[in-house]
Short mmCIF file of C-alpha atoms in Angstrom, two decimals:
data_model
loop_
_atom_site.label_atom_id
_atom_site.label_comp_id
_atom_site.label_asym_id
_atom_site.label_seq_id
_atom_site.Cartn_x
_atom_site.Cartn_y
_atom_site.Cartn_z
CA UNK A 1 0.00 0.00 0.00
CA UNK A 2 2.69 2.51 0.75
CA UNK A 3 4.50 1.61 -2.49
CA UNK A 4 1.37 2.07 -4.46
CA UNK A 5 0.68 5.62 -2.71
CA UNK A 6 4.35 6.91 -3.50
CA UNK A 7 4.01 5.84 -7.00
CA UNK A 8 0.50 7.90 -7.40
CA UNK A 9 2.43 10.95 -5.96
CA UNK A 10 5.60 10.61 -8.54
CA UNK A 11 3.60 10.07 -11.25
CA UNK A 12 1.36 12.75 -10.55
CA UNK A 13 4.57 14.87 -10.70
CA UNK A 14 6.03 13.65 -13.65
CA UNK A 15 2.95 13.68 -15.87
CA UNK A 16 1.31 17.35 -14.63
CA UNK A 17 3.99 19.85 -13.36
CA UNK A 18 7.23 18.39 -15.41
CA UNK A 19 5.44 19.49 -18.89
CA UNK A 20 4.18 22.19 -17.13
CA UNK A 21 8.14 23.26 -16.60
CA UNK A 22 9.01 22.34 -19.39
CA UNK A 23 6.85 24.82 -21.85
CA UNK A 24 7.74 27.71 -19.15
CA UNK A 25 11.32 27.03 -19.99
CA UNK A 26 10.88 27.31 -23.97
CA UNK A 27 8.43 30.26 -23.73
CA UNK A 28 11.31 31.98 -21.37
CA UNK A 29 14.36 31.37 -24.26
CA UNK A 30 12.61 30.78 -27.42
CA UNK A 31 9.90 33.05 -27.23
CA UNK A 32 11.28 36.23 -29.37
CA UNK A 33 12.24 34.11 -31.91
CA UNK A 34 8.86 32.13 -32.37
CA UNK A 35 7.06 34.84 -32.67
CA UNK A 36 9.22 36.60 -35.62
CA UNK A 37 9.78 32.86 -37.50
CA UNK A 38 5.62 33.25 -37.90
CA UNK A 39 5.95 36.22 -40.71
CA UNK A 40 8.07 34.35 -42.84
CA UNK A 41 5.40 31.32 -43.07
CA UNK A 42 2.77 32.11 -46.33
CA UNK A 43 -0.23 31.71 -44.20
CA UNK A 44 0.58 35.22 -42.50
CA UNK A 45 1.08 36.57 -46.34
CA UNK A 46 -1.99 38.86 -46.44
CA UNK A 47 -1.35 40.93 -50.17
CA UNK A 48 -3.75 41.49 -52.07
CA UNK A 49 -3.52 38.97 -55.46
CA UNK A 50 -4.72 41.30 -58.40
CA UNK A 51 -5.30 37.95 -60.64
CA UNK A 52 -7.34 36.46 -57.85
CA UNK A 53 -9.64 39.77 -57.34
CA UNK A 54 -10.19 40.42 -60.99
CA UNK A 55 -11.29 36.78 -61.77
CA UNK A 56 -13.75 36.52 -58.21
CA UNK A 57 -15.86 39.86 -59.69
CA UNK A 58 -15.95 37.93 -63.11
CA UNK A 59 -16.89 34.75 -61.82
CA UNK A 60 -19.14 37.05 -59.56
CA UNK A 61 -21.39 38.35 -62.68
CA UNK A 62 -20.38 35.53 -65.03
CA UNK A 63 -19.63 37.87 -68.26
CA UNK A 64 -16.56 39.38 -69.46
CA UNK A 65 -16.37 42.79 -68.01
CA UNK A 66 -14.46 43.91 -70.81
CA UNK A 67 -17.16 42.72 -73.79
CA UNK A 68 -19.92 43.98 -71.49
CA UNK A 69 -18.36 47.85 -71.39
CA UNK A 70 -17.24 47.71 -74.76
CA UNK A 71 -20.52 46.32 -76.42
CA UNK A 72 -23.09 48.08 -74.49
CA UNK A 73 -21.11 51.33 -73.57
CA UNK A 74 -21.29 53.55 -70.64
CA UNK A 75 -25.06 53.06 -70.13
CA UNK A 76 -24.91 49.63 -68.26
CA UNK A 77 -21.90 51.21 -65.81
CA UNK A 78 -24.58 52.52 -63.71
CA UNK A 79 -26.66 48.85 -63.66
CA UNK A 80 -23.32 47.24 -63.62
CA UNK A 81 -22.13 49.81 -60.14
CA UNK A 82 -25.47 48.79 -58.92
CA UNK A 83 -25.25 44.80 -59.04
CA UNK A 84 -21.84 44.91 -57.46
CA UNK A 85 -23.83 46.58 -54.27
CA UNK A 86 -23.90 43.11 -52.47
CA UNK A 87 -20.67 41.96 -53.81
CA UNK A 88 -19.01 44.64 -51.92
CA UNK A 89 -20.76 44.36 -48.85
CA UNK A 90 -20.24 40.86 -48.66
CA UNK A 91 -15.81 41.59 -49.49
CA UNK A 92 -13.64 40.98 -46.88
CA UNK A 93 -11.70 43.77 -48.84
CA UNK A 94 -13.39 45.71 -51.04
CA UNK A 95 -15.16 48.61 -49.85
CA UNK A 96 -16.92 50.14 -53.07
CA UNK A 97 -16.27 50.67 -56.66
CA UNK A 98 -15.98 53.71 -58.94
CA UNK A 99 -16.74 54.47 -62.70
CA UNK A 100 -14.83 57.32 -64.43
CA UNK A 101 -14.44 58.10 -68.08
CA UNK A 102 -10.80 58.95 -69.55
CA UNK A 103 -10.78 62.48 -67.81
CA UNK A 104 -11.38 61.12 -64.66
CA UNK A 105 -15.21 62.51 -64.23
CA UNK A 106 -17.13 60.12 -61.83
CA UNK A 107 -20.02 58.37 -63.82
CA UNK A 108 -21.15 55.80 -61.26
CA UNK A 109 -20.42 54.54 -57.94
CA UNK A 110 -21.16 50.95 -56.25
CA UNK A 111 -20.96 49.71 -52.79
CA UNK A 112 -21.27 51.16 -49.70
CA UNK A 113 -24.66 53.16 -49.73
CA UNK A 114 -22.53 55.89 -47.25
CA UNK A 115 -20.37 56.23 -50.32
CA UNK A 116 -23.36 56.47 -52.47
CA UNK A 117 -25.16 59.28 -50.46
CA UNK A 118 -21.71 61.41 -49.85
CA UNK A 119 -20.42 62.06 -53.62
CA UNK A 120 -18.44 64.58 -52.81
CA UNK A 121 -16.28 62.29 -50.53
CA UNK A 122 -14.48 61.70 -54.10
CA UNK A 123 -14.09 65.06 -54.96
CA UNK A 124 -10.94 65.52 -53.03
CA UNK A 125 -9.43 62.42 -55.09
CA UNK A 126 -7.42 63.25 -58.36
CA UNK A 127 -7.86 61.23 -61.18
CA UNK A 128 -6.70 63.60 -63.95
CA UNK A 129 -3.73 61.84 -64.34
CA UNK A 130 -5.04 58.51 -64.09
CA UNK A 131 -4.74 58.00 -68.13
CA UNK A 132 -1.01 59.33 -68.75
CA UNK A 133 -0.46 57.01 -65.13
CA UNK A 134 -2.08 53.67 -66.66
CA UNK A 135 0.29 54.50 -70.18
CA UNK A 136 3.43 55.09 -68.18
CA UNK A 137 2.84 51.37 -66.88
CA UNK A 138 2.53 50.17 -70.18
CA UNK A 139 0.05 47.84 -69.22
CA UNK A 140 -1.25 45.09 -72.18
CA UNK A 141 -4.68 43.71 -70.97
CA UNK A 142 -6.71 45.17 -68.59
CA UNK A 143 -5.62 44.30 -64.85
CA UNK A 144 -5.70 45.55 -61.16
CA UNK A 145 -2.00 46.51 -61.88
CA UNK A 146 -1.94 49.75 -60.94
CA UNK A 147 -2.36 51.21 -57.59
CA UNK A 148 -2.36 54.64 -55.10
CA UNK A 149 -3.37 55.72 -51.81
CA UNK A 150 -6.19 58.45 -51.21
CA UNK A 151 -7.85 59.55 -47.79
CA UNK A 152 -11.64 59.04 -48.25
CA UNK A 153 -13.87 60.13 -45.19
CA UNK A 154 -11.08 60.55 -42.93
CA UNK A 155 -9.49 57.08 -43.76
CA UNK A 156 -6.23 55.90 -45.67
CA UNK A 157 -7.89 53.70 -48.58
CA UNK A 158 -6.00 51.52 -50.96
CA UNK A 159 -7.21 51.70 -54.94
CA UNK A 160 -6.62 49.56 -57.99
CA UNK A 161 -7.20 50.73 -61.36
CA UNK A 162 -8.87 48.98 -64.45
CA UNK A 163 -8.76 50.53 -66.92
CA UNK A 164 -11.39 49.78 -70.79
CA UNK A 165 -11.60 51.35 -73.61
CA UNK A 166 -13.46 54.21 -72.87
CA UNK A 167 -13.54 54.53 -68.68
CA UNK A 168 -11.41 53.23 -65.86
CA UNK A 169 -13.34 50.67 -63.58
CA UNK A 170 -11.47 52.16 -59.66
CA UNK A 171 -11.50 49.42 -56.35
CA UNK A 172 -11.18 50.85 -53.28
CA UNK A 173 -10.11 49.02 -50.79
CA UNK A 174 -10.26 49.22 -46.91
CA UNK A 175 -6.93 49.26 -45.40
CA UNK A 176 -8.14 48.51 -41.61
CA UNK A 177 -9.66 45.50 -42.84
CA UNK A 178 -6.58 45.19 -45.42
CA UNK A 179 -4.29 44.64 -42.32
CA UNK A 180 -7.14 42.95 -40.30
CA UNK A 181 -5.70 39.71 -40.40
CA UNK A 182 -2.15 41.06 -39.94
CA UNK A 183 -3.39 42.85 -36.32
CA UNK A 184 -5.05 39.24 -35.43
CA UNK A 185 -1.82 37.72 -34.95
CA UNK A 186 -0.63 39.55 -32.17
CA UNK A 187 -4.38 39.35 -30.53
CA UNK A 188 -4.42 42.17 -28.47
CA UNK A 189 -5.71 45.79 -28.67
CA UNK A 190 -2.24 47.47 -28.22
CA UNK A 191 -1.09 47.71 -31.91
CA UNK A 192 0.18 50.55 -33.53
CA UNK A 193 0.39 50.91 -37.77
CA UNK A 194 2.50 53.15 -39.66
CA UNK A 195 1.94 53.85 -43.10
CA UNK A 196 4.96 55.26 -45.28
CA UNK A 197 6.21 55.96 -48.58
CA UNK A 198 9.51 54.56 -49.81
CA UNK A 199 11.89 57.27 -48.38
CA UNK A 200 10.28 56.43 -44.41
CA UNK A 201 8.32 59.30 -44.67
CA UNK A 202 4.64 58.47 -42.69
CA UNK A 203 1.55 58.95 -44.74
CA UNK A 204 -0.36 57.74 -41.74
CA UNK A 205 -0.89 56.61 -38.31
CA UNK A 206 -2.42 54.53 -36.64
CA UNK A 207 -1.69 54.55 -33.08
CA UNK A 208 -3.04 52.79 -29.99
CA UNK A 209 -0.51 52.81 -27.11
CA UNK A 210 2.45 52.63 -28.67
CA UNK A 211 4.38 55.92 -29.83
CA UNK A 212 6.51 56.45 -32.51
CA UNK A 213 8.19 59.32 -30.95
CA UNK A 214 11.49 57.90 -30.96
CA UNK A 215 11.52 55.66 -33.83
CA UNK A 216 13.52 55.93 -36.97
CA UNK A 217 11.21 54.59 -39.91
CA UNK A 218 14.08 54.94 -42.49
CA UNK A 219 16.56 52.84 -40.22
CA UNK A 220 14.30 49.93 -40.34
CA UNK A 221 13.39 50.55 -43.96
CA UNK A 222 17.35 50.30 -44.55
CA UNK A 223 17.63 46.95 -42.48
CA UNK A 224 15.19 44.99 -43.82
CA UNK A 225 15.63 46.26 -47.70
CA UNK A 226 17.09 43.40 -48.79
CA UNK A 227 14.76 41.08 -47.56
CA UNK A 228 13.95 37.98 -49.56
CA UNK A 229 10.56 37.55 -47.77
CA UNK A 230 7.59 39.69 -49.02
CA UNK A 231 7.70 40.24 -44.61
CA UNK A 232 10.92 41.43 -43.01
CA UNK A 233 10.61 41.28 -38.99
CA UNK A 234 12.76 42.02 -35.97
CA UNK A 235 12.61 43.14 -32.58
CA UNK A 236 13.12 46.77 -32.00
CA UNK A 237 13.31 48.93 -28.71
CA UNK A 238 10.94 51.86 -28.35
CA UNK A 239 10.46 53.97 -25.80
CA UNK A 240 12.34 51.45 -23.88
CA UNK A 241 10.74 48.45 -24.24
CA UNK A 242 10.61 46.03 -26.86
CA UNK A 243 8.88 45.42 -30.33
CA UNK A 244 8.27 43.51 -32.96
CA UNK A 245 8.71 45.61 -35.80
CA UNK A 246 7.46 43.75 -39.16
CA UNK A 247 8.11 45.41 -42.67
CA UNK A 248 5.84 44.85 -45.82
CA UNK A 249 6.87 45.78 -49.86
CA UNK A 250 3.94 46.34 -51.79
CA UNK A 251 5.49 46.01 -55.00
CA UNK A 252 4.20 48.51 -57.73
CA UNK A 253 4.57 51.74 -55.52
CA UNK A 254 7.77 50.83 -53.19
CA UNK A 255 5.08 52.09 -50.09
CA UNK A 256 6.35 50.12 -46.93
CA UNK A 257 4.20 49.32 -43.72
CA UNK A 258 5.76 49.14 -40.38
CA UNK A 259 3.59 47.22 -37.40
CA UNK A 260 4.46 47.36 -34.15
CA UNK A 261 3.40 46.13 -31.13
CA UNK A 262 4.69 45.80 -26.75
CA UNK A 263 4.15 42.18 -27.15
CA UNK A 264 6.85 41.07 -25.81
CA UNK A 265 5.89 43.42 -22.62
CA UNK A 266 2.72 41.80 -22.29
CA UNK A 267 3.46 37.76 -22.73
CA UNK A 268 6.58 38.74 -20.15
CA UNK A 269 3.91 39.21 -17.51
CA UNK A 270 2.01 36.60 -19.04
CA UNK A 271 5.11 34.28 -18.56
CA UNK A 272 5.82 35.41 -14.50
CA UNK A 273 1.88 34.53 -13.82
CA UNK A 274 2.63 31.06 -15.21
CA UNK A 275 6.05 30.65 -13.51
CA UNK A 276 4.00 31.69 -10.23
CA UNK A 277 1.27 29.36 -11.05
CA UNK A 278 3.65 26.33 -11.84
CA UNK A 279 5.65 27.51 -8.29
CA UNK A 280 2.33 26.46 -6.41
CA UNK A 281 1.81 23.54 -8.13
CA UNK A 282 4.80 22.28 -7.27
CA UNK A 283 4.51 23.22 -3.52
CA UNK A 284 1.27 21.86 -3.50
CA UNK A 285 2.76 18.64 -4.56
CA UNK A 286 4.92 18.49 -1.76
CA UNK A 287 2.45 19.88 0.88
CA UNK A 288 0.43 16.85 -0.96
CA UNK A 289 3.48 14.16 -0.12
CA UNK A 290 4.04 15.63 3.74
CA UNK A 291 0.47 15.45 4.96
CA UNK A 292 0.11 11.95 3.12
CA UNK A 293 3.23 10.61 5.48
CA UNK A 294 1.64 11.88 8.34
CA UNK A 295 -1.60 10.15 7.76
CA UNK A 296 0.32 7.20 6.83
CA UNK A 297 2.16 7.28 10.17
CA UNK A 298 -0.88 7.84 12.15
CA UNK A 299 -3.56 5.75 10.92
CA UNK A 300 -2.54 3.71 7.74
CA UNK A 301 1.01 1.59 9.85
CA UNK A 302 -0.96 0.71 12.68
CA UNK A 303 -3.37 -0.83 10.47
CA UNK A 304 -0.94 -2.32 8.44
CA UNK A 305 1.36 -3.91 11.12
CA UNK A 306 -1.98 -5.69 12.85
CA UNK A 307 -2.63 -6.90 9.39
CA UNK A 308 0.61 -8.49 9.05
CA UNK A 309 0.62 -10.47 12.45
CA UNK A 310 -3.16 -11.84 11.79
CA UNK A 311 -1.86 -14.76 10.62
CA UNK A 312 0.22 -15.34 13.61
CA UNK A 313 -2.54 -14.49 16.15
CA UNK A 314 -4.70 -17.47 14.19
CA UNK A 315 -1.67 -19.59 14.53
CA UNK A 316 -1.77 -22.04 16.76
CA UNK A 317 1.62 -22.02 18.35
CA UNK A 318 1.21 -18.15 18.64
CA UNK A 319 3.42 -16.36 21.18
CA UNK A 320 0.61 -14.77 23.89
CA UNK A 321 3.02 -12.73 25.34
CA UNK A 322 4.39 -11.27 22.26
CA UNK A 323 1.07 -10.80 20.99
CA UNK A 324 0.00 -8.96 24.37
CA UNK A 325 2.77 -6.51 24.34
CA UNK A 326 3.39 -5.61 20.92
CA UNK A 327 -0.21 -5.45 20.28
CA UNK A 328 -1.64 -3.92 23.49
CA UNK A 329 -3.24 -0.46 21.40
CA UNK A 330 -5.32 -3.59 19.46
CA UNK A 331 -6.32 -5.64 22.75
CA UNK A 332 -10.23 -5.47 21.34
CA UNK A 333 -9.36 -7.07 17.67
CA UNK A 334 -6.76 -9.62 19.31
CA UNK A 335 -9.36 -10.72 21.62
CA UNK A 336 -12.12 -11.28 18.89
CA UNK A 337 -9.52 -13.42 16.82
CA UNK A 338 -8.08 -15.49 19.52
CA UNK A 339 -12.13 -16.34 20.00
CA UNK A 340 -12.59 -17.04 16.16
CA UNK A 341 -8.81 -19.32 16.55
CA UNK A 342 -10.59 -21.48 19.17
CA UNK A 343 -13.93 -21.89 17.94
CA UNK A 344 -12.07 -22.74 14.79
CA UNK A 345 -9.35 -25.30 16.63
CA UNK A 346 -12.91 -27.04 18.81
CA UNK A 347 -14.98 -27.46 14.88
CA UNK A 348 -11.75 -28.68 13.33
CA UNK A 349 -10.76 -31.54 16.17
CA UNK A 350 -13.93 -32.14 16.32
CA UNK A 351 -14.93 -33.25 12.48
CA UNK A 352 -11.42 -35.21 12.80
CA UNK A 353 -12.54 -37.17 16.17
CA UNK A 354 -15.85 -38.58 14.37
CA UNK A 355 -14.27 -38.56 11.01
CA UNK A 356 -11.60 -41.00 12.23
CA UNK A 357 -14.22 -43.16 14.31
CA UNK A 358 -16.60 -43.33 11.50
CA UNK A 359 -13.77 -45.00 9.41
CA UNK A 360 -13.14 -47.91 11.45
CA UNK A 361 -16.82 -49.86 11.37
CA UNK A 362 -18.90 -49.47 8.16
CA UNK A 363 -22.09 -49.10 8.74
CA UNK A 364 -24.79 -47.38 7.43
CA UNK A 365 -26.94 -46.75 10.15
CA UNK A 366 -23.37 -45.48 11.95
CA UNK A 367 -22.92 -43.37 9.15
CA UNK A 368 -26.45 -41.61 9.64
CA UNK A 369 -25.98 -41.24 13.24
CA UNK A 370 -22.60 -39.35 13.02
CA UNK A 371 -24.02 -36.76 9.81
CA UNK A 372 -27.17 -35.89 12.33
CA UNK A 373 -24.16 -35.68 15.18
CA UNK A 374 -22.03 -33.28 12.76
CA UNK A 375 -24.89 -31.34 12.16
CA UNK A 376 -25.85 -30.81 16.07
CA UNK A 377 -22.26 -30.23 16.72
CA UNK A 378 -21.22 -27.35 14.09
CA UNK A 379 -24.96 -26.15 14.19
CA UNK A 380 -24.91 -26.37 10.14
CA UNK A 381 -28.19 -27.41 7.91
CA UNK A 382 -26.55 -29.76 5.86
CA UNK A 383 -24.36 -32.85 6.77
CA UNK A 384 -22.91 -35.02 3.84
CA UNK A 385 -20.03 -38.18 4.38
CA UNK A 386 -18.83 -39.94 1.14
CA UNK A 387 -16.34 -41.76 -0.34
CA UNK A 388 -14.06 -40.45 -3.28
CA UNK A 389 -14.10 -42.26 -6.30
CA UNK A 390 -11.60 -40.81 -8.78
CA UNK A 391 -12.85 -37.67 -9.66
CA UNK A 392 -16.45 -37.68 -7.70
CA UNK A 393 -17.95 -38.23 -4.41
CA UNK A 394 -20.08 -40.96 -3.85
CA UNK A 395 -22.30 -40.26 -0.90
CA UNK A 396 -23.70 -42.42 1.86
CA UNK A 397 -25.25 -40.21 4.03
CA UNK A 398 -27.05 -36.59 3.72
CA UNK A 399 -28.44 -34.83 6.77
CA UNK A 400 -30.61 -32.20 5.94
CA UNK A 401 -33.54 -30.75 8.06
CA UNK A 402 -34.24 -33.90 10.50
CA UNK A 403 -33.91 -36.13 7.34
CA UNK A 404 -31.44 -38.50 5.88
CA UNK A 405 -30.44 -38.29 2.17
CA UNK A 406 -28.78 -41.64 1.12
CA UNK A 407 -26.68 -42.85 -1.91
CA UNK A 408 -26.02 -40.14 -4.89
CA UNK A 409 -23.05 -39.30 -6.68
CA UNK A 410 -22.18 -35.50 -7.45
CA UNK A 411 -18.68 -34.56 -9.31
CA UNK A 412 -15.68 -32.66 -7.34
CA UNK A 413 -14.72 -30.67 -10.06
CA UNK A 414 -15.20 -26.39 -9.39
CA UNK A 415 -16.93 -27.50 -5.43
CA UNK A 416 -15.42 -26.92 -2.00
CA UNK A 417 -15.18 -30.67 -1.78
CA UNK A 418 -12.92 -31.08 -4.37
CA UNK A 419 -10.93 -27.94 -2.61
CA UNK A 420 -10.69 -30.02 1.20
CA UNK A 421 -9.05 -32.99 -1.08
CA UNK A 422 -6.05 -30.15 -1.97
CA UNK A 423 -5.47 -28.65 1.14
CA UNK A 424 -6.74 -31.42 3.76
CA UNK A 425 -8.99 -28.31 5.67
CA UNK A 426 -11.34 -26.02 4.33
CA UNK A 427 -13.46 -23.37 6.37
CA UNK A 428 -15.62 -20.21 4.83
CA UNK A 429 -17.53 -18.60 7.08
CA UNK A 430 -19.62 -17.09 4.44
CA UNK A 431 -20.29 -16.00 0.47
CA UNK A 432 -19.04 -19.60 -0.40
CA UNK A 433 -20.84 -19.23 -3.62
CA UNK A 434 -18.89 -16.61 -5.02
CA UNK A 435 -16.17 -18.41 -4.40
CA UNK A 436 -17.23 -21.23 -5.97
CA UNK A 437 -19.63 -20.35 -9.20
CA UNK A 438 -19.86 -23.15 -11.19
CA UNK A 439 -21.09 -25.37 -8.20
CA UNK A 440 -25.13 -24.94 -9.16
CA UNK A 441 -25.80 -27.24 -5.94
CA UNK A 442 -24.71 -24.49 -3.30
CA UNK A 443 -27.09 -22.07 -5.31
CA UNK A 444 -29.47 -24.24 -5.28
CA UNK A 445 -29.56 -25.34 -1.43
CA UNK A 446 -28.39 -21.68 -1.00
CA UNK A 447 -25.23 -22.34 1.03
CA UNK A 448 -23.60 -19.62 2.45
CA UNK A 449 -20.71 -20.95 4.57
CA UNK A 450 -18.53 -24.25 4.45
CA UNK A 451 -16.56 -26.18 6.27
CA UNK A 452 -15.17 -29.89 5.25
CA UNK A 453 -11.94 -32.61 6.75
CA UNK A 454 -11.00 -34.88 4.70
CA UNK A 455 -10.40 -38.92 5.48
CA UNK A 456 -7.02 -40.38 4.91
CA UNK A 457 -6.22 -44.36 4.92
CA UNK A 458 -3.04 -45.74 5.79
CA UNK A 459 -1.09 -44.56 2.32
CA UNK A 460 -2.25 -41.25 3.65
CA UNK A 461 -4.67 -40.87 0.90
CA UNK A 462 -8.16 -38.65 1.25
CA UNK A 463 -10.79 -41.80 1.14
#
């Protein structure tokens, strides 16, 4: 038992507070560089494919944008704005879409119904020089290949240009939900976003707790440069405290965007609650381990060490006076099984006595005389004497209830019987047919206890 209980305890240990240690002690040296390996992976990749747009609005209306414009001219733009309504609502990116002809006059615009209602939002936006922009770029088929920045109701939006043959077809994208997945990574509301222009200039701001103050834009710019990866990361220290600072290219315009965020601040304090909570674990292990030795000392060894001297207090050439003194806290229990040893001892010489003077004269009514004597003696409701023939009993005489039972045979295979022949003593002082399941006779005369001596001639043989 004690063996058992300080196994429980070590394994408790091993399998709940040494993993537990073990992932505090790679989040404390591996953590900074975890969390700048995840930008390189192309799951965190989050620009925008131009292909992939141009084909979903395609697919969206199932016609050719291109053949519808040029076959049906300008006066389906404002149907064609219209159906796009839901499509835009229902972007992840795009926020609405405007039609302009070749001089950059607004003919239509679809989406957002705010956008709809407010016009002159787009006033502010230049698109006189869209044309001699889209030539510079020398662009063959239409495409989303061309792109700028413009501030549209007090937010930085991102556009792509189509252009046809006779008007330019104008996304504009939202860039808070643009770098919506970006923020999601760090999962916390302490992010700030810079965007800048090639040179490290900032275009905009977007600033939450973290300040830029003392932050060189250019010198990160100049460090990550010559980055393979569409993301360059590394940890920077502002305003004393440290950063992941994560660079973007966005290829056709050179624009860069710099993310920051305290993270590292944050999963630090993170890290010493865990470390404290891991700390109490452990000392509750051990506060676990001292009170279980105390109980063990108090109540579980006493009970133990009478266990293990049972045997010798049922012994028959039992030492009283060791018994008596080493024992004297258990004086009650010693008592009760020195009582059970006698009765035991007075059954047991009993059976033998008649046993061995039933064996020398053979006689029936001698034989019914001593199974109604064994009955009266042991105070039991069933008396049985027989003979063993190879493997079964052959019985002469069957006491039960003031009668006599003569002459059957029964086998001694899976019975009690057949366990007195092994031994040479058997006693149960009850649920005898648990013991024994098979035997459908002591279920069926609903025996509860047992006790049986077996017979042996002079080759010492059980007769």
């Amino acid at each position: 038992m004690k063996s058992m209980r300080h196994l429980l305890i070590k394994y408790f240990f091993f399998l709940c507070l040494f993993p537990l240690l073990i992932i505090a002690v790679f989040k404390f040296f591996f953590l900074e560089n975890y969390y700048l390996d995840i930008f390189s992976k192309e799951d965190y990749n989050i620009s925008i494919s131009t292909k992939a747009l141009t084909e979903i609005i395609l697919n969206k209306q199932k016609v050719s944008l291109k053949n519808l414009l040029s076959t049906h001219g300008s006066c389906l733009i404002e149907d064609y704005c219209t159906s796009l309504d839901s499509f835009c609502d229902n972007s992840e990116y795009i926020d609405n879409i405007i039609v302009l002809d070749r001089k950059g006059i607004i003919i239509s615009i679809g989406g957002d119904l705010q956008y709809k209602k407010k016009l002159d939002e787009y006033i502010g936006m230049d698109f006189s020089g869209m044309d001699s922009y889209i030539q510079s770029k020398k662009t063959g088929n239409p495409s989303w290949s061309s792109q700028f920045y413009s501030i549209i109701s007090g937010r930085l939006s991102l556009s792509y240009c189509l252009p046809f043959e006779n008007v330019y077809i104008i996304g504009i994208f939202r860039i808070d939900n643009f770098y919506k997945n970006l923020m999601d990574i760090f999962r916390k509301d302490n992010i700030g976003l810079l965007i800048t222009d090639s040179t490290g200039r900032i275009i905009q701001k977007y600033e939450k707790t973290v300040s830029f103050t003392d932050f060189s834009v250019s010198d990160v710019i100049t460090r990550l440069e010559n980055s393979k990866n569409k993301f360059g990361a590394e940890v920077v220290n502002l305003n004393g405290k440290k950063h992941i600072a994560v660079l973007q290219k966005i290829e056709d315009t050179g624009w860069k965007v710099i993310v920051y965020s305290d993270y590292f601040e944050f999963h630090d304090f993170l890290f010493k609650i865990k470390a404290f909570i891991v700390f109490i674990l452990f000392l509750c292990a051990f506060v676990i381990y001292f009170i279980s030795n105390k109980l063990s000392a108090r109540i579980v060894a006493p009970i133990e060490k009478a266990a293990c001297y049972a045997d010798e207090i049922l012994n028959i050439s039992v030492d009283e006076e060791k018994i008596s003194t080493e024992y004297k806290e258990f004086e009650g229990f010693i008592n009760t099984l020195k009582s059970l040893r006698n009765r035991v001892k007075n059954r047991e010489y009993a059976l033998k006595m008649l046993s061995m003077e039933a064996t020398s004269h053979y006689d029936k009514d001698i034989f019914k005389r001593l199974s109604s004597l064994i009955a009266d003696i042991l105070g039991c409701e069933y008396s049985i004497i027989g003979y063993i023939k190879e493997d079964k009993v052959d019985v002469i005489d069957m006491f039960s209830e003031g009668e006599h039972i003569e002459e059957f045979v029964y086998d001694l295979k899976n019975t009690p019987c057949g366990e007195v022949i092994k031994t040479g003593f058997c006693v149960y002082s009850g649920g005898i047919q648990d013991v024994f399941p098979d035997d459908l006779d002591l279920q069926k005369l609903n025996v509860q206890s047992y006790i049986g001596l077996p017979v042996f001639n002079e080759k010492n043989k059980a007769v």
